[in-house]
Amino acid sequence: MSNPSSRMLRLLSLLQTHRFWPGTELADRLEVSARTVRRDVDRLRELGYPVQASRGITGGYQLQAGAALPPLLLDDEEAVAIAVGLRAAAAGAVAGIEETSVRALAKVVQVMPPRLRHRVDALRTYTVPALLGGGPRVDATALTVIAQACRDGERLRFGYTARGGEPAQRLVEPHNLVTLGRRWYLVAWDTERGDWRMFRVDRLRDPASTGARFRPREVPGGDAAEFVRSKLAQVPRRYQVEVRFSADAARVERSLGYAGTVEAVDDATCVFRMAVDTLDWPAVILGLVGADFDIVGPPELRDVVREVGARLVAASTPG
């Protein structure tokens, strides 16, 4: 690759995979000498890219995290994915990032080639964000602090108001953030209670890392999302909904997994369960699967489904 500009862009693209590249392999990929690779790496450093080099027979290069954010090279699919993600964030359940997301989206779309801009424009024009459930919004800064504490393995202190309880200070070893439906949950080891706990992030105030490190524990069952589901299933609700679907469990999970639990009976049948305080919500979402189902309980759900169905039939009748 003789064109220096094209070669440097190709080199940067390879380094941005964040894997370690032996110098000889980079030279082969770029069809240049090892000396040319060294010169190109030096040019990237001058432009602000923190490229780390190691010498010797096994020497090579790796792009490190830097103090500033240099330009990134994205392929077509990555660019479209970022644009779609930013648009979703602008209309999402995280407070405080809407304006930032819109600004970032404008920058990404502005530099896109026409072929990609058309794809993003189509997605923007023909998709309408309609977030279900009207759940509480959470603070973006709080999410960031919590996520960093999870990543760094540092204890986290925050104020928390449990359902129907008084505000209290909690000290935890954070494990994972889980989003389910329109709510965010923190799965953590509560140091004072000596047990695993699930915390709703919208009820959490002023999270701060203490700087104290901890050795990560394994969440019960090894799955933070499943831990949240199981805890939610234990919360006392007015109604325990149970429905038997004439569909495989994977299909029902894709449509309703965020709202409850799915248990396979056989390859063509499964049982869906959810706990709710009102039956209007399950009466609406059960039809989203697009499969036949039988209501096991509660009996009142049949009446609500019948009422919803009657309204839908009336709405679809001309005149």
Coordinates of C-alpha atoms in Angstrom, one line a residue:
M1 CA 0.0 0.0 0.0
S2 CA 2.0 2.9 -1.3
N3 CA -0.3 5.9 -0.6
P4 CA 0.8 7.2 2.8
S5 CA -2.6 8.7 3.7
S6 CA -4.5 5.5 2.8
R7 CA -1.9 3.4 4.6
M8 CA -2.2 5.4 7.8
L9 CA -6.0 5.1 7.8
R10 CA -5.7 1.4 7.3
L11 CA -3.2 1.2 10.1
L12 CA -5.5 3.2 12.4
S13 CA -8.4 0.9 11.5
L14 CA -6.4 -2.1 12.5
L15 CA -5.2 -0.6 15.8
Q16 CA -8.7 0.4 16.8
T17 CA -9.7 -3.2 17.2
H18 CA -7.8 -2.8 20.5
R19 CA -5.9 -6.1 20.0
F20 CA -2.1 -6.4 20.2
W21 CA -0.6 -6.4 16.7
P22 CA 2.9 -7.9 16.1
G23 CA 5.0 -5.5 14.0
T24 CA 5.6 -8.2 11.4
E25 CA 1.9 -8.9 11.0
L26 CA 1.1 -5.2 10.5
A27 CA 3.8 -4.9 7.9
D28 CA 2.3 -7.9 6.0
R29 CA -1.2 -6.4 6.2
L30 CA 0.0 -3.1 4.9
E31 CA 2.4 -4.6 2.4
V32 CA 5.3 -2.4 3.7
S33 CA 8.5 -2.8 5.7
A34 CA 8.6 -2.9 9.5
R35 CA 10.5 0.4 9.4
T36 CA 7.6 2.0 7.5
V37 CA 5.2 0.8 10.1
R38 CA 7.3 2.4 12.8
R39 CA 7.3 5.7 10.9
D40 CA 3.5 5.6 10.5
V41 CA 3.0 4.8 14.1
D42 CA 5.1 7.9 15.0
R43 CA 2.9 10.0 12.8
L44 CA -0.2 8.7 14.5
R45 CA 1.3 9.6 17.9
E46 CA 1.9 13.1 16.6
L47 CA -1.8 13.3 15.8
G48 CA -2.7 12.4 19.4
Y49 CA -3.3 8.6 19.1
P50 CA -1.7 6.8 22.1
V51 CA 0.0 3.9 20.4
Q52 CA 2.0 1.7 22.8
A53 CA 5.0 -0.2 21.4
S54 CA 6.9 -3.2 22.7
R55 CA 10.3 -4.2 21.5
G56 CA 12.0 -7.5 20.9
I57 CA 11.2 -10.6 18.8
T58 CA 7.6 -10.6 20.0
G59 CA 7.3 -6.8 19.8
G60 CA 4.3 -5.0 18.4
Y61 CA 1.8 -2.2 18.8
Q62 CA -1.5 -1.6 20.6
L63 CA -3.8 1.5 20.8
Q64 CA -4.2 2.5 24.4
A65 CA -6.9 4.6 26.0
G66 CA -5.8 8.3 25.9
A67 CA -6.7 11.4 27.8
A68 CA -8.4 12.9 24.8
L69 CA -10.8 11.3 22.3
P70 CA -9.2 11.1 18.9
P71 CA -11.2 10.5 15.7
L72 CA -12.5 7.0 15.2
L73 CA -12.8 5.0 12.0
L74 CA -16.2 3.3 11.7
D75 CA -17.4 0.9 9.0
D76 CA -20.8 1.4 7.4
E77 CA -22.7 -0.9 9.8
E78 CA -21.0 0.6 12.9
A79 CA -21.9 4.2 11.8
V80 CA -25.5 3.3 11.2
A81 CA -25.7 1.4 14.5
I82 CA -24.3 4.5 16.4
A83 CA -26.8 6.8 14.7
V84 CA -29.7 4.5 15.6
G85 CA -28.5 4.1 19.2
L86 CA -28.1 7.9 19.7
R87 CA -31.6 8.4 18.4
A88 CA -33.0 5.8 20.8
A89 CA -31.0 7.5 23.7
A90 CA -32.5 10.9 22.8
A91 CA -36.0 9.4 23.4
G92 CA -35.1 7.0 26.1
A93 CA -35.7 6.6 29.9
V94 CA -32.3 8.1 30.9
A95 CA -32.7 11.7 32.0
G96 CA -30.0 14.3 31.1
I97 CA -28.7 12.9 27.9
E98 CA -31.4 13.8 25.4
E99 CA -29.7 17.1 24.2
T100 CA -26.3 15.5 24.2
S101 CA -27.5 12.6 22.2
V102 CA -29.1 14.9 19.6
R103 CA -25.9 16.9 19.3
A104 CA -23.9 13.8 18.8
L105 CA -26.4 12.4 16.3
A106 CA -26.2 15.6 14.3
K107 CA -22.4 15.3 14.1
V108 CA -22.4 11.7 13.0
V109 CA -25.1 12.2 10.3
Q110 CA -23.3 15.3 9.0
V111 CA -20.2 13.5 8.1
M112 CA -21.9 10.4 6.7
P113 CA -21.7 9.6 3.0
P114 CA -25.0 9.9 1.2
R115 CA -25.5 6.1 1.0
L116 CA -25.5 5.9 4.8
R117 CA -27.4 9.1 5.4
H118 CA -30.3 7.8 3.4
R119 CA -30.4 4.7 5.6
V120 CA -30.5 6.7 8.8
D121 CA -33.0 9.1 7.3
A122 CA -35.3 6.2 6.5
L123 CA -35.0 4.9 10.0
R124 CA -35.7 8.3 11.5
T125 CA -38.7 8.9 9.2
Y126 CA -40.4 5.6 9.5
T127 CA -39.8 4.6 13.1
V128 CA -41.7 6.2 16.0
P129 CA -40.3 5.7 19.5
A130 CA -43.2 4.6 21.8
L131 CA -41.7 3.6 25.1
L132 CA -44.0 1.3 27.0
G133 CA -45.1 1.5 30.5
G134 CA -44.2 5.2 31.3
G135 CA -41.6 4.0 33.8
P136 CA -39.5 6.4 35.9
R137 CA -36.5 8.2 34.4
V138 CA -33.0 7.8 35.8
D139 CA -30.1 10.3 36.0
A140 CA -27.4 9.7 33.4
T141 CA -24.7 10.8 35.8
A142 CA -25.8 8.4 38.4
L143 CA -25.8 5.5 35.8
T144 CA -22.2 6.5 34.8
V145 CA -21.0 6.5 38.4
I146 CA -22.6 3.1 39.1
A147 CA -21.3 1.6 35.9
Q148 CA -17.7 2.8 36.6
A149 CA -17.9 1.3 40.1
C150 CA -19.0 -2.0 38.7
R151 CA -16.2 -2.0 36.2
D152 CA -13.5 -0.9 38.6
G153 CA -14.6 -3.2 41.4
E154 CA -15.0 -0.3 43.9
R155 CA -17.5 -0.1 46.8
L156 CA -20.4 2.3 46.2
R157 CA -22.3 4.4 48.8
F158 CA -25.7 6.0 48.1
G159 CA -28.9 7.0 49.6
Y160 CA -31.8 4.7 49.0
T161 CA -35.6 4.8 49.6
A162 CA -37.2 1.3 49.5
R163 CA -40.8 0.8 48.6
G164 CA -42.8 2.3 51.5
G165 CA -39.7 2.8 53.6
E166 CA -37.6 5.6 55.0
P167 CA -34.4 6.9 53.2
A168 CA -31.2 5.2 54.3
Q169 CA -27.6 5.0 53.4
R170 CA -26.3 1.9 51.8
L171 CA -22.8 0.6 51.2
V172 CA -22.5 -2.1 48.5
E173 CA -20.2 -4.0 46.3
P174 CA -21.8 -3.3 42.8
H175 CA -22.0 -6.2 40.4
N176 CA -24.1 -5.3 37.4
L177 CA -26.7 -2.8 36.1
V178 CA -29.7 -4.5 34.6
T179 CA -32.4 -2.8 32.5
L180 CA -35.8 -4.6 32.4
G181 CA -38.7 -3.0 30.7
R182 CA -38.3 0.7 31.4
R183 CA -36.5 0.4 34.7
W184 CA -32.9 0.2 35.7
Y185 CA -31.7 -2.1 38.6
L186 CA -28.4 -2.4 40.4
V187 CA -27.4 -5.9 41.5
A188 CA -25.0 -5.6 44.4
W189 CA -23.7 -7.3 47.5
D190 CA -25.0 -5.3 50.5
T191 CA -22.1 -5.2 53.0
E192 CA -24.3 -4.3 56.0
R193 CA -26.9 -7.0 55.4
G194 CA -24.4 -9.6 54.1
D195 CA -26.5 -10.6 51.2
W196 CA -27.3 -9.9 47.6
R197 CA -29.7 -7.1 46.9
M198 CA -31.5 -5.5 44.0
F199 CA -31.9 -1.7 44.0
R200 CA -34.0 0.4 41.7
V201 CA -31.8 3.1 40.3
D202 CA -34.6 5.7 40.2
R203 CA -34.9 5.3 44.0
L204 CA -31.2 5.8 44.5
R205 CA -29.6 9.1 45.4
D206 CA -26.1 10.6 45.2
P207 CA -24.1 7.5 44.4
A208 CA -20.4 7.8 45.0
S209 CA -17.5 5.4 44.8
T210 CA -15.5 5.0 48.0
G211 CA -12.3 4.0 46.2
A212 CA -12.2 0.9 48.3
R213 CA -11.6 -2.2 46.1
F214 CA -13.3 -5.6 46.6
R215 CA -12.9 -9.1 45.3
P216 CA -15.9 -9.8 43.0
R217 CA -18.4 -12.4 44.1
E218 CA -20.5 -14.6 41.9
V219 CA -24.1 -13.4 41.6
P220 CA -26.6 -16.2 42.6
G221 CA -27.2 -18.3 39.6
G222 CA -24.4 -16.6 37.7
D223 CA -26.9 -14.4 35.8
A224 CA -27.6 -10.8 37.1
A225 CA -30.7 -10.4 34.8
E226 CA -32.2 -13.6 36.0
F227 CA -31.5 -12.6 39.6
V228 CA -33.6 -9.4 39.0
R229 CA -36.4 -11.4 37.4
S230 CA -36.6 -13.8 40.3
K231 CA -36.6 -10.9 42.8
L232 CA -39.3 -9.1 41.0
A233 CA -41.4 -12.3 40.9
Q234 CA -41.2 -12.4 44.8
V235 CA -42.6 -8.8 45.2
P236 CA -46.2 -9.0 46.5
R237 CA -48.7 -8.1 43.8
R238 CA -52.4 -8.1 43.6
Y239 CA -52.6 -10.6 40.7
Q240 CA -50.4 -13.6 39.7
V241 CA -51.0 -14.0 36.0
E242 CA -50.4 -17.4 34.4
V243 CA -51.0 -18.1 30.7
R244 CA -50.3 -21.2 28.6
F245 CA -49.1 -20.3 25.1
S246 CA -49.3 -22.6 22.0
A247 CA -45.8 -21.4 21.0
D248 CA -42.2 -22.3 21.8
A249 CA -40.6 -20.7 24.8
A250 CA -38.1 -18.7 22.7
R251 CA -40.8 -17.0 20.7
V252 CA -42.7 -15.9 23.9
E253 CA -39.4 -14.9 25.5
R254 CA -38.7 -12.5 22.6
S255 CA -42.0 -10.8 23.0
L256 CA -42.7 -10.9 26.7
G257 CA -39.5 -11.8 28.4
Y258 CA -39.1 -8.2 29.8
A259 CA -42.4 -8.5 31.6
G260 CA -42.3 -11.9 33.3
T261 CA -40.9 -15.4 33.2
V262 CA -41.3 -18.1 30.5
E263 CA -41.2 -21.8 31.2
A264 CA -41.1 -24.4 28.4
V265 CA -43.6 -27.3 28.7
D266 CA -42.5 -28.9 25.4
D267 CA -41.2 -27.8 22.0
A268 CA -44.5 -26.2 21.1
T269 CA -46.0 -25.1 24.4
C270 CA -44.9 -22.8 27.3
V271 CA -46.2 -21.1 30.4
F272 CA -45.9 -17.3 30.9
R273 CA -46.1 -15.8 34.4
M274 CA -46.1 -12.2 35.6
A275 CA -47.1 -10.4 38.8
V276 CA -49.2 -7.2 38.4
D277 CA -51.4 -4.9 40.4
T278 CA -53.7 -4.2 37.5
L279 CA -54.9 -6.5 34.7
D280 CA -55.1 -4.0 31.9
W281 CA -51.4 -4.3 31.1
P282 CA -51.3 -8.1 30.6
A283 CA -54.6 -8.0 28.7
V284 CA -52.9 -5.8 26.1
I285 CA -49.4 -7.4 25.8
L286 CA -50.5 -11.1 25.7
G287 CA -51.6 -10.5 22.1
L288 CA -48.2 -9.3 21.0
V289 CA -46.9 -12.9 20.8
G290 CA -49.2 -13.6 17.8
A291 CA -50.0 -17.1 19.1
D292 CA -53.0 -18.8 20.7
F293 CA -53.1 -18.9 24.5
D294 CA -55.2 -20.1 27.4
I295 CA -55.6 -18.1 30.6
V296 CA -54.9 -20.2 33.6
G297 CA -55.5 -17.4 36.1
P298 CA -56.7 -15.3 37.5
P299 CA -60.3 -15.6 36.4
E300 CA -60.7 -11.8 36.3
L301 CA -58.2 -11.6 33.5
R302 CA -60.6 -13.3 31.1
D303 CA -63.1 -10.5 31.6
V304 CA -60.5 -7.8 31.0
V305 CA -59.2 -9.6 27.9
R306 CA -62.8 -9.9 26.6
E307 CA -63.4 -6.2 27.1
V308 CA -60.1 -5.2 25.3
G309 CA -61.0 -7.6 22.5
A310 CA -64.5 -6.1 22.1
R311 CA -63.0 -2.6 21.8
L312 CA -60.5 -3.8 19.2
V313 CA -63.2 -5.5 17.2
A314 CA -65.4 -2.3 17.4
A315 CA -62.5 -0.2 16.3
S316 CA -61.9 -2.4 13.2
T317 CA -65.5 -2.4 12.1
P318 CA -66.2 0.2 9.4
G319 CA -68.8 2.9 10.2

